[in-house]
Amino acid sequence: MSLPRCALWWARHPAGRQAGHRATVCSALRAHVRPLPGAVGRVPAVAAASSSASGGSKAPNTSLFVPLTVKPLGPSADGDVGAELTRPLDKNEVKKILDKFYKRKEIQKLGADYGLDARLFHQAFISFRNYILQSYSLDVDIHIVLNDICFSAAHVDDLFPFFLRHAKQIFPVLECKDDLRKISDLRIPPNWYPEARAIRRKIIFHSGPTNSGKTYHAIQKYLSAKSGVYCGPLKLLAHEIFEKSNTAGVPCDLVTGEERVTVEPDGKQAAHVACTVEMCSVTTPYEVAVIDEIQMIKDPARGWAWTRALLGLCAEEVHLCGESAAIDLVTELMYSTGEEVEVRNYNRLTPISVLDHALESLDNLRPGDCIVCFSKNDIYSVSRQIEIRGLESAVIYGSLPPGTKLAQAKKFNDPDDPCKILVATDAIGMGLNLSIRRIIFYSLLKPSINEKGEKEIEPITTSQALQIAGRAGRYSSKFKEGEVTTMNREDLSLLKEILNRPVEPIQSAGLHPTAEQIEMFAYHLPETTLSNLIDIFVDFSQVDGQYFVCNMDDFKFSAELIQHIPLSLRVRYVFCTAPINKKQPFVCSSLLQFARQYSRNEPLTFAWLRRYIKWPLLPPKNIKDLMDLEAVHDVLDLYLWLRFMDMFPDASLIRDLQKQLDGIIQEGVHNITKLIKISETHKLLHLESMPAGSQSGLSGTLKSQSRRTRGTKTLGSKAAEPHSPEAGEKSLASRLVQQGLLTPDLLKQLEKEWLTQRTEHGKGRTESGSNSKGTRRKKKELDSD
């Protein structure tokens, strides 16, 4: 007979209530329920399974353990069996017993053996005490022990098994730490790819600087193979290889996060495929694989994709293209798979030189110049100043759609186009073929995200400087020699120092938990949020010295954003891996809306999305409008990225819509200086106050800022002037409408609601005029409204 049924039978049996039987039965029950009987010093001898059995691994970060709520017990249908067996408990006596239990050093030490550090021990005790004191009736076993302690028939330490049981209920991770460590063991990544380990691969590393022909030689091998896969870091690069391959008569498919294009008329998969590195298949066999920009294996956020491709691609030959800084790491990683690396070194095809003088003034610009900025405000400022000088410039920055970037690049490269100057961010570092003669660094300070997810502003690295500077004087352009300089004289010596430094060897490769690993984690911790699961996984994970776990802040951001929406774990994981720009509120709210629609089993149709983005959209009238259009383009990208899910049925229609939007954005970027001018006039853009435009070197940052302020024409001087009398007479509402922050229809609706509220409050004040307190209260309410 089980213990609860035995106790219940005894409580209901007439003979059980006789005093003569009580002591005997209670003793038998205590012997049965005490899982940890007898111990030296009254502290129970706990079984040996403690946290120290985890093989000497690091102690977990217990601040990540979020306690679950264990509700106190209510009235039981069987009554309070414990009280019937013994007597009702005195809550004051129980409280004293629990406080004594908490203060016992032996108990605290015993808790530590089970993984309860001071923080967890305190949280578990508070929950345990509340459970005991607030429960209407306790389980019979703990009731009997508490009663015995009250009568000194048991020791306070006998509560520990019940406390530990409760602690494992609110911190379930304590129960399965060893299993979680096994799941998050990332120490032998090559074993994750049995298909690749089953073949003998030939690894060829094409090493060289920008414009050395290393990628060209790898692509030639790719085109001549019977089958192949190209893995690039950007959609633009994948598109370029896709087009180049099909133009050469080699049928090639395209696979990116947002689209899949098959060239065979029957939809059959071609033998060649060009893809973004995250989308490559590690189960399809190929003759040749090309992994471009292999040095990005160290990227804090995306490095895992290069690691996966390097270790997992099933290809007879794997061609790697990138910087020499990655050679040693790749050689070590391939040593662990038993594969040798053949290194082929390339030199730059055209000469490049660092000038001995800085540009110092935009009056010194020449055709073929490219000014590299590291912020949008600098892009706007420089473009405006160039336009003031009667010159025309092309603009390229990261958040522009690929089609717009290509259109701007084509405009700049066209010898018959009057546009001879390019203003760009480091987005030109890869993916675009540009005819640049001279690279001019407007600043040498660049915001970046470190491995901890923290934002830093530091001088660009040697690798970044070489990547950008190398765009000057490309072999295929009309400029056969490249030049590099800075905007400010003080930065020039720092640039030379950066370029002359040896590139530091890459030390480690990125890893990322898979959906399967997260599902296994969730099986053990079913009540834990996905964001918290990721934190615990990363904390428990064990990696070799050649690897690191990639930063997952973006994933966690999305997980927290949609946590309250009911979704299966696998679907939630897919939504969280969708790439979004956290700085765009509309994109973030769209992810939330998409997830909400999906959870309701409501398809996100073409008609629904048109209504959601308020299509048709007009060409931008100012910079804010342009940024809003870029955000809408990102939302359409998000839809296409989620197209594999059954609630996103109209991918082809959305893709056509996106092409139309790309054309509208191109029109806006073509007239960007006009948009900047309008934005300054309407106080939507404040270029004078921007910090990034003057962040040059470390030594001359403040000097160059003051000199630039004095030496160049003041931007938006009208915007800096005091309000004219005419402007001062405009109401707040009219200014909001003019700035695009409020629509006329919305303004009318607000006016109508305000008048309605005034009328209602006026009636209420009249009806309650005899009550002065009521009148004053309603007046306050009206004022606050």
PDB file of N, CA and C in Angstrom, residues 269 281-286 313-315:
ATOM      1  N   GLN A 269      16.373  20.993 -58.740  1.00  0.00           N
ATOM      2  CA  GLN A 269      17.542  21.668 -58.196  1.00  0.00           C
ATOM      3  C   GLN A 269      18.727  21.534 -59.137  1.00  0.00           C
ATOM      4  N   SER A 281      23.660  23.997 -47.421  1.00  0.00           N
ATOM      5  CA  SER A 281      23.274  22.657 -46.969  1.00  0.00           C
ATOM      6  C   SER A 281      24.523  21.868 -46.589  1.00  0.00           C
ATOM      7  N   VAL A 282      24.482  21.225 -45.426  1.00  0.00           N
ATOM      8  CA  VAL A 282      25.622  20.414 -44.986  1.00  0.00           C
ATOM      9  C   VAL A 282      25.342  18.923 -45.183  1.00  0.00           C
ATOM     10  N   THR A 283      24.300  18.614 -45.937  1.00  0.00           N
ATOM     11  CA  THR A 283      24.003  17.204 -46.230  1.00  0.00           C
ATOM     12  C   THR A 283      24.055  16.897 -47.726  1.00  0.00           C
ATOM     13  N   THR A 284      24.022  17.935 -48.581  1.00  0.00           N
ATOM     14  CA  THR A 284      24.076  17.725 -50.028  1.00  0.00           C
ATOM     15  C   THR A 284      25.524  17.549 -50.484  1.00  0.00           C
ATOM     16  N   PRO A 285      25.835  16.502 -51.256  1.00  0.00           N
ATOM     17  CA  PRO A 285      27.212  16.322 -51.727  1.00  0.00           C
ATOM     18  C   PRO A 285      27.525  17.223 -52.931  1.00  0.00           C
ATOM     19  N   TYR A 286      28.732  17.807 -52.945  1.00  0.00           N
ATOM     20  CA  TYR A 286      29.199  18.645 -54.044  1.00  0.00           C
ATOM     21  C   TYR A 286      30.619  18.225 -54.415  1.00  0.00           C
ATOM     22  N   LEU A 313      30.443  21.132 -44.744  1.00  0.00           N
ATOM     23  CA  LEU A 313      30.138  20.983 -46.166  1.00  0.00           C
ATOM     24  C   LEU A 313      30.659  19.652 -46.714  1.00  0.00           C
ATOM     25  N   CYS A 314      29.802  18.941 -47.435  1.00  0.00           N
ATOM     26  CA  CYS A 314      30.173  17.646 -48.031  1.00  0.00           C
ATOM     27  C   CYS A 314      30.686  17.887 -49.438  1.00  0.00           C
ATOM     28  N   ALA A 315      31.922  18.287 -49.567  1.00  0.00           N
ATOM     29  CA  ALA A 315      32.506  18.569 -50.873  1.00  0.00           C
ATOM     30  C   ALA A 315      33.885  17.917 -50.970  1.00  0.00           C
TER      31      ALA A 315
END
